[in-house]
Coordinates of N, CA, C and O in Angstrom, one line a residue:
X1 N 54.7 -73.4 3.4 CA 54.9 -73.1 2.0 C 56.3 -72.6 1.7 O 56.8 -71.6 2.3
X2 N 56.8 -73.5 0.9 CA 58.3 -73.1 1.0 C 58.1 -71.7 -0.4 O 57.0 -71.6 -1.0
X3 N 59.2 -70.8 -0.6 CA 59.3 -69.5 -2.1 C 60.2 -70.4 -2.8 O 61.2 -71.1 -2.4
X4 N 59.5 -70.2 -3.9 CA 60.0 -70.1 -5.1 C 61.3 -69.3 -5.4 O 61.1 -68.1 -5.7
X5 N 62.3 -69.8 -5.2 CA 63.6 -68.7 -5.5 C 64.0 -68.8 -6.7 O 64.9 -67.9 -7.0
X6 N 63.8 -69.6 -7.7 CA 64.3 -69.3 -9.3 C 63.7 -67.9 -9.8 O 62.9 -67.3 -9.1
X7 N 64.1 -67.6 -10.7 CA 63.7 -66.4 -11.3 C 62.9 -66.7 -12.0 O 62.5 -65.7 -12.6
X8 N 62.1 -68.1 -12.3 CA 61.1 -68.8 -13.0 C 59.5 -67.9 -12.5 O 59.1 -67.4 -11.5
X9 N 58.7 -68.1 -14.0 CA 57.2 -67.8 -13.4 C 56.6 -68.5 -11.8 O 57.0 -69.5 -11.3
X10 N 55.4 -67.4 -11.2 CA 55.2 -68.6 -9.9 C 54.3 -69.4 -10.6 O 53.5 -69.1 -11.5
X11 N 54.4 -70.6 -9.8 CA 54.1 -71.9 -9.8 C 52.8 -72.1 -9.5 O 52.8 -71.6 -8.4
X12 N 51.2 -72.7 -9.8 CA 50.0 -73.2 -9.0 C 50.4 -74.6 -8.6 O 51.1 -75.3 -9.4
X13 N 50.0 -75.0 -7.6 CA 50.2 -76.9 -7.3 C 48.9 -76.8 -7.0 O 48.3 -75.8 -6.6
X14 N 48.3 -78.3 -7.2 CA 47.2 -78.7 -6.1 C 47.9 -79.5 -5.4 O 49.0 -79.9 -5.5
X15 N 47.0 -80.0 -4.1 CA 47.6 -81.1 -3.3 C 45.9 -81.7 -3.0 O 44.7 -81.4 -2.9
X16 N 46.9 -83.0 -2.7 CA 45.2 -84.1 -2.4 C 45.0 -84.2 -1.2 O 46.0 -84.6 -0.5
X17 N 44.0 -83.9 -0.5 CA 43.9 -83.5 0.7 C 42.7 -84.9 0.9 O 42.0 -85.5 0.1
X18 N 42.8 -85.0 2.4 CA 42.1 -85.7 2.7 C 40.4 -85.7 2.9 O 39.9 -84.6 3.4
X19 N 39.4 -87.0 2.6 CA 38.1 -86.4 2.5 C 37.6 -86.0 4.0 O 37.7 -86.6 5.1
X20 N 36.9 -84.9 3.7 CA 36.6 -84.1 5.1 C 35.5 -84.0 4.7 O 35.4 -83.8 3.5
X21 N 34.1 -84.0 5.9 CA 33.1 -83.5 5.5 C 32.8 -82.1 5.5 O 33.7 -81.6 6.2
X22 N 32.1 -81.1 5.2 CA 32.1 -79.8 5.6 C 31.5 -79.6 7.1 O 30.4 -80.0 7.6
X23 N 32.5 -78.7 7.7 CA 32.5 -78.5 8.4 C 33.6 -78.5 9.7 O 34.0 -77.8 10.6
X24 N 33.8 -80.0 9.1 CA 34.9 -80.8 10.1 C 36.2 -80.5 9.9 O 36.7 -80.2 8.8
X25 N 36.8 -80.4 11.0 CA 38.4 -80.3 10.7 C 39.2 -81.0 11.3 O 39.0 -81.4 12.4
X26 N 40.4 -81.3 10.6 CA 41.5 -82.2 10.9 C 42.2 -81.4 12.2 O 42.4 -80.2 12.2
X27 N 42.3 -81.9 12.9 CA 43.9 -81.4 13.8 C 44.9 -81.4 13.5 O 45.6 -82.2 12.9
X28 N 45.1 -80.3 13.9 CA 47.0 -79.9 13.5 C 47.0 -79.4 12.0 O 48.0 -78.8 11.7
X29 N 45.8 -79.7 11.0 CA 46.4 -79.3 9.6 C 45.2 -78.2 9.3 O 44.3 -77.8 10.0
X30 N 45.7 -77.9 8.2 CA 44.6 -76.7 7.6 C 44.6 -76.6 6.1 O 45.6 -76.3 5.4
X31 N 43.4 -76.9 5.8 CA 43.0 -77.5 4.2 C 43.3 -76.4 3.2 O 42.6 -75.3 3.1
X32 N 44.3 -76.8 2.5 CA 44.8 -75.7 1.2 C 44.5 -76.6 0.1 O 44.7 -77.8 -0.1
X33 N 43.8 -75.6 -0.6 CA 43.5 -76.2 -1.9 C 44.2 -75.9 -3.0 O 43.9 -76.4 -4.0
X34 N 45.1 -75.0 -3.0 CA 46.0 -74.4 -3.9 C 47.0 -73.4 -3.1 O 46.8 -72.7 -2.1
X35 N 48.1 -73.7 -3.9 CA 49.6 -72.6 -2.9 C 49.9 -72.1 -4.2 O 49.7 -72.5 -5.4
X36 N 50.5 -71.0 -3.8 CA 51.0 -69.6 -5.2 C 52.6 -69.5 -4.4 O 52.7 -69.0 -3.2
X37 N 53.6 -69.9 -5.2 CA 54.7 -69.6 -4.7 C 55.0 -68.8 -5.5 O 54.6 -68.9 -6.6
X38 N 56.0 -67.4 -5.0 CA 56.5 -66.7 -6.4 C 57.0 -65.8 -4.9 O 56.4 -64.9 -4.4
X39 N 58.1 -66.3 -4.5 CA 59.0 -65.6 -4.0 C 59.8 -64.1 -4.9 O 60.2 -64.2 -6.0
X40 N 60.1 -62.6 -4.0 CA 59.6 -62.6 -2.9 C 57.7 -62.2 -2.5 O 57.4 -61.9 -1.3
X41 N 57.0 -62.2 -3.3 CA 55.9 -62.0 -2.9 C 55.3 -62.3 -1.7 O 55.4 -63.4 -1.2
X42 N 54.7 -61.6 -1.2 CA 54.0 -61.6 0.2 C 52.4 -61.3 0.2 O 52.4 -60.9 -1.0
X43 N 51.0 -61.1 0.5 CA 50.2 -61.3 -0.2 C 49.8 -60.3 1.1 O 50.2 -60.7 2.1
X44 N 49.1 -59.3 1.1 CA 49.1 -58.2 1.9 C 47.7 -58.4 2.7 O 47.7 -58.3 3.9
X45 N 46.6 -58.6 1.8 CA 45.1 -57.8 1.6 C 44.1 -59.0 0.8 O 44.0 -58.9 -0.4
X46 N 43.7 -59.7 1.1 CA 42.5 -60.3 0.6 C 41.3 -59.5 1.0 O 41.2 -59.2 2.2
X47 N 40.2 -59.2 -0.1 CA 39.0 -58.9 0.1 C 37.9 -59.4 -0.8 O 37.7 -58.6 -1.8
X48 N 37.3 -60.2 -0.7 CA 36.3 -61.0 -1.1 C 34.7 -60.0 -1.7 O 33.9 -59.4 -1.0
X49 N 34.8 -60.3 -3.2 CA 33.4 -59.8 -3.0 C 32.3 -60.3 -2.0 O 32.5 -61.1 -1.2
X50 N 31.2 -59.6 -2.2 CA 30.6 -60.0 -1.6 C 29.5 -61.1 -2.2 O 28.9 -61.9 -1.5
X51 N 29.2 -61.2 -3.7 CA 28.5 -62.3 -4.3 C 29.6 -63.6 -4.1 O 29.2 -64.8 -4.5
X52 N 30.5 -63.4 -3.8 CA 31.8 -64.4 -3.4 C 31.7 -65.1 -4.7 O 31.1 -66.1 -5.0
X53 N 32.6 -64.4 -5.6 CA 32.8 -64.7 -7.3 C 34.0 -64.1 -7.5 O 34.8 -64.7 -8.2
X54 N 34.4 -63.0 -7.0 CA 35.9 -62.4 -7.5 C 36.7 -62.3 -5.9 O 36.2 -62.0 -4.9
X55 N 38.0 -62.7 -6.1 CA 38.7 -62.1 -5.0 C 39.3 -61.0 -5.3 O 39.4 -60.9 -6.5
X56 N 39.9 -60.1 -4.5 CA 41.1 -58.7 -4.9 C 41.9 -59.1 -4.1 O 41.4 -59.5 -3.1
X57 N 43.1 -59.1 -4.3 CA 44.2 -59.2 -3.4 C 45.6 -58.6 -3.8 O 46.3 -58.8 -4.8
X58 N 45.9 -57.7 -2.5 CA 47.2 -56.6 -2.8 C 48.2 -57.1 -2.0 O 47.9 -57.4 -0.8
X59 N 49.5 -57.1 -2.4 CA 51.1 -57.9 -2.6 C 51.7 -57.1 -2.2 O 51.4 -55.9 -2.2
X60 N 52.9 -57.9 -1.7 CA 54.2 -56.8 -1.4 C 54.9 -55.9 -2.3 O 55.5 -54.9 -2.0
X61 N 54.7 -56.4 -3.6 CA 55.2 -56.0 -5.1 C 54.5 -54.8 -5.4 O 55.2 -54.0 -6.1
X62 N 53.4 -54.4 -5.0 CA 52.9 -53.2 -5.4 C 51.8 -53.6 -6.0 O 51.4 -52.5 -6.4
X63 N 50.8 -54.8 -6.4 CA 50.2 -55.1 -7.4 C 48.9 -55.7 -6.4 O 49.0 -56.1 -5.3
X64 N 48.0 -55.4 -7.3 CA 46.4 -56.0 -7.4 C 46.3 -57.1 -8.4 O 46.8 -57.3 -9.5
X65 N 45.6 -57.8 -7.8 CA 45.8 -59.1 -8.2 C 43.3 -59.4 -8.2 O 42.5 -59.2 -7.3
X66 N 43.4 -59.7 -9.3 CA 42.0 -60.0 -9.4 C 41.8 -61.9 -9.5 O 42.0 -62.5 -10.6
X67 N 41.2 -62.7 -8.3 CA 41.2 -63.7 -8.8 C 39.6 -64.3 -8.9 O 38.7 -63.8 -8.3
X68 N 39.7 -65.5 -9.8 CA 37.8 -66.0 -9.5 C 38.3 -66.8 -8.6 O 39.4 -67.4 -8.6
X69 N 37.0 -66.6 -7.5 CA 36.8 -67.1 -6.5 C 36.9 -68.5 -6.4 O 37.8 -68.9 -5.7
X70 N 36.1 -69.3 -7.1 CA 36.5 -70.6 -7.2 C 37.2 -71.3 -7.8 O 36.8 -72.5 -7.8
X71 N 38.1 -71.1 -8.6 CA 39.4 -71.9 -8.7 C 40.3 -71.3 -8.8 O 41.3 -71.8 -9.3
X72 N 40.4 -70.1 -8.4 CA 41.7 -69.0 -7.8 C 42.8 -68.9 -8.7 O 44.0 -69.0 -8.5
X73 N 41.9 -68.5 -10.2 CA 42.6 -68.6 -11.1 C 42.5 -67.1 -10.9 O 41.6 -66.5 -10.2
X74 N 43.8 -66.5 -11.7 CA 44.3 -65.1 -11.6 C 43.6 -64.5 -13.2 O 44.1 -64.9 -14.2
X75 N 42.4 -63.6 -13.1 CA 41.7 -62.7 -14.3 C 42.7 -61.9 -14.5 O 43.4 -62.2 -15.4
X76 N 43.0 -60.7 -13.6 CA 43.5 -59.0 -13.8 C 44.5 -59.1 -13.1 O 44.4 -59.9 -12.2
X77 N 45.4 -58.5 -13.2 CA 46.9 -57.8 -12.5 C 47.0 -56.4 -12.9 O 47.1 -56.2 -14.1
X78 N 47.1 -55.4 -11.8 CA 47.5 -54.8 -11.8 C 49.0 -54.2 -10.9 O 49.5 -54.6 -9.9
X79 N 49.4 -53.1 -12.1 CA 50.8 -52.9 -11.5 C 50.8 -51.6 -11.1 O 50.0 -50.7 -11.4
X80 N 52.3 -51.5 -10.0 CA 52.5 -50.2 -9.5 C 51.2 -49.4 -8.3 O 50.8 -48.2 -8.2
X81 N 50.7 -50.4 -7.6 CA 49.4 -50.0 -6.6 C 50.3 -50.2 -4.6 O 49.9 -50.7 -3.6
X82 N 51.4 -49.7 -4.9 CA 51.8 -49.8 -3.6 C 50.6 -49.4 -2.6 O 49.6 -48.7 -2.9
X83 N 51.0 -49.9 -1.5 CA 49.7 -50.4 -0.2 C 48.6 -49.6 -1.0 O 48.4 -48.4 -0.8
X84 N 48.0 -50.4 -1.9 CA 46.6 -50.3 -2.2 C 45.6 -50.6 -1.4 O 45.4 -51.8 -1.1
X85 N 44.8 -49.6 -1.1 CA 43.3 -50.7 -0.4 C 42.1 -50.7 -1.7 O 42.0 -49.8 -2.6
X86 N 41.3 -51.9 -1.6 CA 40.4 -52.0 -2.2 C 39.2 -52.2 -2.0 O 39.1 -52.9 -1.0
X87 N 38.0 -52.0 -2.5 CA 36.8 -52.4 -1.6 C 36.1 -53.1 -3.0 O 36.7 -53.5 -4.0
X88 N 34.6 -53.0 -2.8 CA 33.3 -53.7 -3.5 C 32.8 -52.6 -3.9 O 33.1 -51.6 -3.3
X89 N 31.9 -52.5 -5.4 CA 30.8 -52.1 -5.5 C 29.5 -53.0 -6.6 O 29.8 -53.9 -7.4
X90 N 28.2 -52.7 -6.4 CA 27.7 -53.0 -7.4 C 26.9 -52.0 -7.7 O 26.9 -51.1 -7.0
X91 N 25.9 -52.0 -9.1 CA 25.4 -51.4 -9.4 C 24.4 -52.0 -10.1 O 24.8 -53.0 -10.8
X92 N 22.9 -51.7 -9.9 CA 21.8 -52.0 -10.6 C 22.1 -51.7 -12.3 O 23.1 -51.0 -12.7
X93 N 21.1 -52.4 -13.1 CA 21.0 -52.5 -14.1 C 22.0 -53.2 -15.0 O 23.0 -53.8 -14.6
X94 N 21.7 -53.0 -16.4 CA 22.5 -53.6 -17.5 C 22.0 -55.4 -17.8 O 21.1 -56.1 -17.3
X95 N 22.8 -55.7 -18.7 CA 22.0 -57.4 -19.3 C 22.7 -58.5 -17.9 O 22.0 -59.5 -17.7
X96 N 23.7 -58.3 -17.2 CA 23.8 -58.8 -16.5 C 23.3 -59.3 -15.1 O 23.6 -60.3 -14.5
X97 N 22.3 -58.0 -14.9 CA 21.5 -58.3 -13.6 C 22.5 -57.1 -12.7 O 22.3 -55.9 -12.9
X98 N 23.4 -57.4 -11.8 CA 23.8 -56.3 -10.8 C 25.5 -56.6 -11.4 O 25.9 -57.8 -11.4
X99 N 26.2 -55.7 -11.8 CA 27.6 -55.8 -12.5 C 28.5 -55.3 -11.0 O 28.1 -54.4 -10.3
X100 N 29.8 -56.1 -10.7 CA 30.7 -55.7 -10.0 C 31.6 -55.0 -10.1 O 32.4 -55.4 -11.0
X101 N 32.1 -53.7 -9.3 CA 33.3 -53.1 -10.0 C 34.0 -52.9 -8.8 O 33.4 -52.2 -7.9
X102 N 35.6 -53.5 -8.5 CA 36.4 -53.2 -7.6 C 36.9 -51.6 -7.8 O 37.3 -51.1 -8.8
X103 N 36.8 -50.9 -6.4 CA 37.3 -50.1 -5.9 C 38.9 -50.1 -5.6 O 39.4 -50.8 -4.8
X104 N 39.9 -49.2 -6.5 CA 41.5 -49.1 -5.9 C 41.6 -47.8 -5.7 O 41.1 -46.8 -6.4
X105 N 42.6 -47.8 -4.0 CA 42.6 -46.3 -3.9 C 43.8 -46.9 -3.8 O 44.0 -47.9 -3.2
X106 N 45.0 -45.7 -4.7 CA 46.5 -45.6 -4.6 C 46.6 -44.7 -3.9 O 46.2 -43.7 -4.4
X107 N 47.6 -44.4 -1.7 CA 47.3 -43.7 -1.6 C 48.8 -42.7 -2.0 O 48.9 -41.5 -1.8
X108 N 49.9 -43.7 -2.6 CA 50.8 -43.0 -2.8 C 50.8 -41.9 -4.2 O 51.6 -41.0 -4.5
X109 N 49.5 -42.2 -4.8 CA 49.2 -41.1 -5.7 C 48.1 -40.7 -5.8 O 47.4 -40.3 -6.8
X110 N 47.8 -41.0 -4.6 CA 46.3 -39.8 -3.9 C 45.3 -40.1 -5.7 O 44.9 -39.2 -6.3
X111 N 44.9 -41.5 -6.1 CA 44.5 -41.6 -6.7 C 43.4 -43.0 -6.3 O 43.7 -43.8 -5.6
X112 N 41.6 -43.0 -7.2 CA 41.1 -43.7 -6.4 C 40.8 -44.4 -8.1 O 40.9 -43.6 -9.1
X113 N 40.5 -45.4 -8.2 CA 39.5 -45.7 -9.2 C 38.8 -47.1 -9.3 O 39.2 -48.2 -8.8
X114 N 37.5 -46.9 -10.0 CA 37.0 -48.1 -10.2 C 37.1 -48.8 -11.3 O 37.4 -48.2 -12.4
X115 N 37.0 -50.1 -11.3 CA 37.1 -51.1 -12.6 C 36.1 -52.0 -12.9 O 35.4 -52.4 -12.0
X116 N 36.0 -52.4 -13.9 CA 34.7 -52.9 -14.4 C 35.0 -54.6 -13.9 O 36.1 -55.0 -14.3
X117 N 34.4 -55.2 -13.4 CA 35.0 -56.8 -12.9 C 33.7 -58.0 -14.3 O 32.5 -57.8 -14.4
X118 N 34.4 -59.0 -14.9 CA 36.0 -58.9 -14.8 C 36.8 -58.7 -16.2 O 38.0 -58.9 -16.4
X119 N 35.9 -58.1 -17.0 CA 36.8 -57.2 -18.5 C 38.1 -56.4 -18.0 O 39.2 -56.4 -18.6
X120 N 37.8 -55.5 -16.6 CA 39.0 -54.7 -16.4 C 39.0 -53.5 -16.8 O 40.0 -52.9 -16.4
X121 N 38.0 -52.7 -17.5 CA 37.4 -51.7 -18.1 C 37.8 -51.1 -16.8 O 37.7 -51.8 -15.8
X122 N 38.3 -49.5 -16.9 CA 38.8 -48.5 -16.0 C 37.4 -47.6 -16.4 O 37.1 -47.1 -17.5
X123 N 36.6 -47.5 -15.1 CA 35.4 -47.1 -15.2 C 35.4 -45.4 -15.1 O 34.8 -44.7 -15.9
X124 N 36.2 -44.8 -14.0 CA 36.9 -43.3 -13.9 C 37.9 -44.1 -12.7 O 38.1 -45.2 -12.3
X125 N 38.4 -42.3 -12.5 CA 39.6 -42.2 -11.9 C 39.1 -40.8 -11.7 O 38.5 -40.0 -12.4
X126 N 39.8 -40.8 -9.8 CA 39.4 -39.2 -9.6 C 40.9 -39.2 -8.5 O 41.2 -40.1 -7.7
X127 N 41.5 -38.2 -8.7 CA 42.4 -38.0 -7.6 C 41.4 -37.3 -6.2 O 40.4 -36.6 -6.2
X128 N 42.2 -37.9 -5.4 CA 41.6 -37.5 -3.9 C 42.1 -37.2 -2.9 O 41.7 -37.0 -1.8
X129 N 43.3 -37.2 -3.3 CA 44.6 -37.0 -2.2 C 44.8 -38.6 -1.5 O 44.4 -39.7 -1.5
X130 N 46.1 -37.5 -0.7 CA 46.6 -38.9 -0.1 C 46.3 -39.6 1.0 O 46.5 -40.8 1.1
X131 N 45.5 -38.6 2.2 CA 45.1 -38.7 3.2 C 43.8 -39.3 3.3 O 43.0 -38.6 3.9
X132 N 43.5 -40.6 2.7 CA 42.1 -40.8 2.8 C 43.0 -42.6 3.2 O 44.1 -43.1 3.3
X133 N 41.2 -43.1 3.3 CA 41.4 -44.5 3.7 C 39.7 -44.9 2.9 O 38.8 -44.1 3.0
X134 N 39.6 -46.4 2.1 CA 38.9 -47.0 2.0 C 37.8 -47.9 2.9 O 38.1 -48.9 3.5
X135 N 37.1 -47.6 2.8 CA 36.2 -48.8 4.0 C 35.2 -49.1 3.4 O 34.5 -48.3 2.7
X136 N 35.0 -50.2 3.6 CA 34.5 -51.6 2.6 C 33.8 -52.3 3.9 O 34.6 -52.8 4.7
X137 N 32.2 -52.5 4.4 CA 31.7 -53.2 5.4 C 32.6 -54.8 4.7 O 33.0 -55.2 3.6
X138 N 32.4 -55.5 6.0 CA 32.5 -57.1 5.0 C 31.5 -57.7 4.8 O 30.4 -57.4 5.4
X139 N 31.6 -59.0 3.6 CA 30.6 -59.6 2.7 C 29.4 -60.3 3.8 O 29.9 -60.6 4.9
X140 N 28.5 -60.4 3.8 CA 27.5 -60.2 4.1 C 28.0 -62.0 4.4 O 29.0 -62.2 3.8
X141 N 27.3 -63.6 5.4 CA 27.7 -64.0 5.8 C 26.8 -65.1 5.7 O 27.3 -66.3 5.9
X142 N 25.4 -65.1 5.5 CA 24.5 -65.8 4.9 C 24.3 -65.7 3.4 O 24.4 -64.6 2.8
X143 N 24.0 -67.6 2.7 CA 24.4 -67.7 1.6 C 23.2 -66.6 0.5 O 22.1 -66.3 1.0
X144 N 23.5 -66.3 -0.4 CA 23.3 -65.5 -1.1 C 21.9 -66.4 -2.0 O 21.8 -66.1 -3.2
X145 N 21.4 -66.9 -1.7 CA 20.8 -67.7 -2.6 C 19.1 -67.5 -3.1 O 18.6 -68.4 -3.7
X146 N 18.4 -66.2 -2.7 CA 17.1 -66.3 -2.4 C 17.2 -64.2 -3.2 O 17.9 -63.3 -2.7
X147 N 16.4 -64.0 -4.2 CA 16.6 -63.2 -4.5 C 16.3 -62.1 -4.0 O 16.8 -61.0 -4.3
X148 N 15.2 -62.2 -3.1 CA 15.0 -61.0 -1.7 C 16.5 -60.7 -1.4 O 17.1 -59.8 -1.9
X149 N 17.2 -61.5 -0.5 CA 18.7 -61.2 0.2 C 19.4 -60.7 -0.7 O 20.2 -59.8 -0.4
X150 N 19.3 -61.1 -2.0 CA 20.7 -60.3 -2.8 C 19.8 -59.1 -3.4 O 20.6 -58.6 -4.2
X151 N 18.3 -58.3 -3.4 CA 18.3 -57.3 -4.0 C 18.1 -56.2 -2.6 O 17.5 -55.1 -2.9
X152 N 18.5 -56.4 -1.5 CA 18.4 -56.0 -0.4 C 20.0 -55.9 -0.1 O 20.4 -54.8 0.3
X153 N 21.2 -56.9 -0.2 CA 22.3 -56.7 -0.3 C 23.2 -56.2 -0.9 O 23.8 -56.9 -1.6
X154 N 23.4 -54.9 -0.9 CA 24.5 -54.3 -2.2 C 25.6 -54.3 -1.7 O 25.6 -54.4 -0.4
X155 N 26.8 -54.1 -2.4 CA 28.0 -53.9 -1.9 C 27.9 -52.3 -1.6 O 26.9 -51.6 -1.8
X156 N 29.0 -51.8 -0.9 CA 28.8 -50.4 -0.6 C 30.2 -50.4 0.1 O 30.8 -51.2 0.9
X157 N 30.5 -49.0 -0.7 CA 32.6 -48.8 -0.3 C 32.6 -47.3 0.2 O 31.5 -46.7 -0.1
X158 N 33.4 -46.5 0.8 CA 33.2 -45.7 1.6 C 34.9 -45.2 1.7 O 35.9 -45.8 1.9
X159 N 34.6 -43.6 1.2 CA 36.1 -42.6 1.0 C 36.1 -42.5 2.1 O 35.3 -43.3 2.6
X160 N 36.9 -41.9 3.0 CA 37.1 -41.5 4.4 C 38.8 -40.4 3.8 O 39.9 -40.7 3.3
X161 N 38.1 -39.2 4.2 CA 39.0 -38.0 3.7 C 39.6 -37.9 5.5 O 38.9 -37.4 6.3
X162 N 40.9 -38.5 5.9 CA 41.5 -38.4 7.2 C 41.4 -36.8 7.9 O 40.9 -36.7 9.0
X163 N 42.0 -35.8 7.0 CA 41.9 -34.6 7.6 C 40.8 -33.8 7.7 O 40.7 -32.8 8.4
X164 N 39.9 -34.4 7.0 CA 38.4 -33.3 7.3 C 37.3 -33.7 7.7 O 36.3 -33.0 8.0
X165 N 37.5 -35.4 7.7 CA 36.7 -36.3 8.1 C 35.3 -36.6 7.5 O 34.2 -37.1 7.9
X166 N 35.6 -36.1 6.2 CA 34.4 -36.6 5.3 C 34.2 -37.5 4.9 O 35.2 -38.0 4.3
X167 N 32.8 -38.5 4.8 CA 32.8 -39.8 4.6 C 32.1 -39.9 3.3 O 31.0 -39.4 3.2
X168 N 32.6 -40.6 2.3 CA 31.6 -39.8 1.0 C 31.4 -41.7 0.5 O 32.3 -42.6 0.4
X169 N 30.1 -41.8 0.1 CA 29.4 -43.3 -0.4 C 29.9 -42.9 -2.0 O 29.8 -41.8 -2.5
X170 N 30.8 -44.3 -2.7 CA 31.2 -44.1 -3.6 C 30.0 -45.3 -4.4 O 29.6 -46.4 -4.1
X171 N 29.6 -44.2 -5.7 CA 29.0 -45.1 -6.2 C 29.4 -45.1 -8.1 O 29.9 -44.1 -8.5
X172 N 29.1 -46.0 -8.7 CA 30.2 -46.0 -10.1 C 29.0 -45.5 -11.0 O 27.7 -45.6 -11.0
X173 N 29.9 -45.0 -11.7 CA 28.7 -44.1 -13.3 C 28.9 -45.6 -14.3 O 29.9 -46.0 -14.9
X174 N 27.6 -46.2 -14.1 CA 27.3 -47.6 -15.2 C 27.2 -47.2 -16.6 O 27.1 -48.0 -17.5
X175 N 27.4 -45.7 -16.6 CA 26.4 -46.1 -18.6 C 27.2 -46.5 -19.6 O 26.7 -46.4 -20.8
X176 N 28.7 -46.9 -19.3 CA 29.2 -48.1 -19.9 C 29.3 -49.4 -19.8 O 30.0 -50.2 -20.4
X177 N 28.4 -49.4 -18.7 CA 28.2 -50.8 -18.8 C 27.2 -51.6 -19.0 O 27.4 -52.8 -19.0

């Protein structure tokens, strides 16, 4: 993938790739279905819900980047989230069935918050200092398709306070949603 060096917006291409069955793979190549140039960007952090519907992904630029999963179109941007990590949450209830809200911890301003996916609604914000770390198990690996497995699968994101080693289950206040 070559950068984009104009000062121009970055660019989406598709490319026609050849028919593959699933599963199978070509040698020597590796099936891209879409390239994002926008030099200098560099793309840090993909993390995948776990209903595999939203991606998060955090940049050299400082920014959170919310995309849908299947056509990697860009919903939300966020700015100014230098080395952000991000995790999953969901929460029971509401008209939607189980609502997703990404987790950002800024840790250059010891700031953590959730957001409503994919309105973007800033759910709270709690400072927590700087010394913590996010941990986010990963998405769960069998398809989601039988409603036993998804009311048995929740997302679930996890503070980790470095110096005192408290591990605190973060869970989002829904009653706006």
């Amino acid at each position: 993938v070559e950068a984009h060096r104009s000062g121009s917006a970055p660019r989406m291409s598709r490319r026609r790739l050849p028919e593959v069955a699933i599963g199978e793979t070509i040698a020597g190549e590796t099936a891209c279905v879409r390239t994002f140039e926008d030099f200098p960007r560099s793309f840090l952090s993909l993390i995948s819900e776990p209903r595999r519907r939203w991606l998060a992904v955090t940049d050299s630029l400082g920014r959170v980047l919310l995309l849908e999963a299947r056509t990697l179109v860009v919903v939300r941007l966020w700015k100014g989230y230098r080395e952000a990590q991000c995790g999953w949450l969901e929460a029971e209830g509401g008209s939607g069935g189980c609502p997703s809200f990404l987790a950002i911890y800024a840790p250059r301003r010891g700031l953590l918050e959730l957001w409503a996916v994919p309105t973007g609604e800033r759910i709270c914000a709690q400072v927590v200092g700087s010394d913590c770390a996010l941990l986010s198990p990963p998405p769960m690996l069998a398809p989601l398709d039988t409603a036993q497995v998804a009311l048995r699968w929740r997302s679930r994101c996890y503070l980790l306070q470095k110096s005192s080693g408290v591990l605190s289950l973060l869970s989002p206040s829904v009653s706006t949603v």
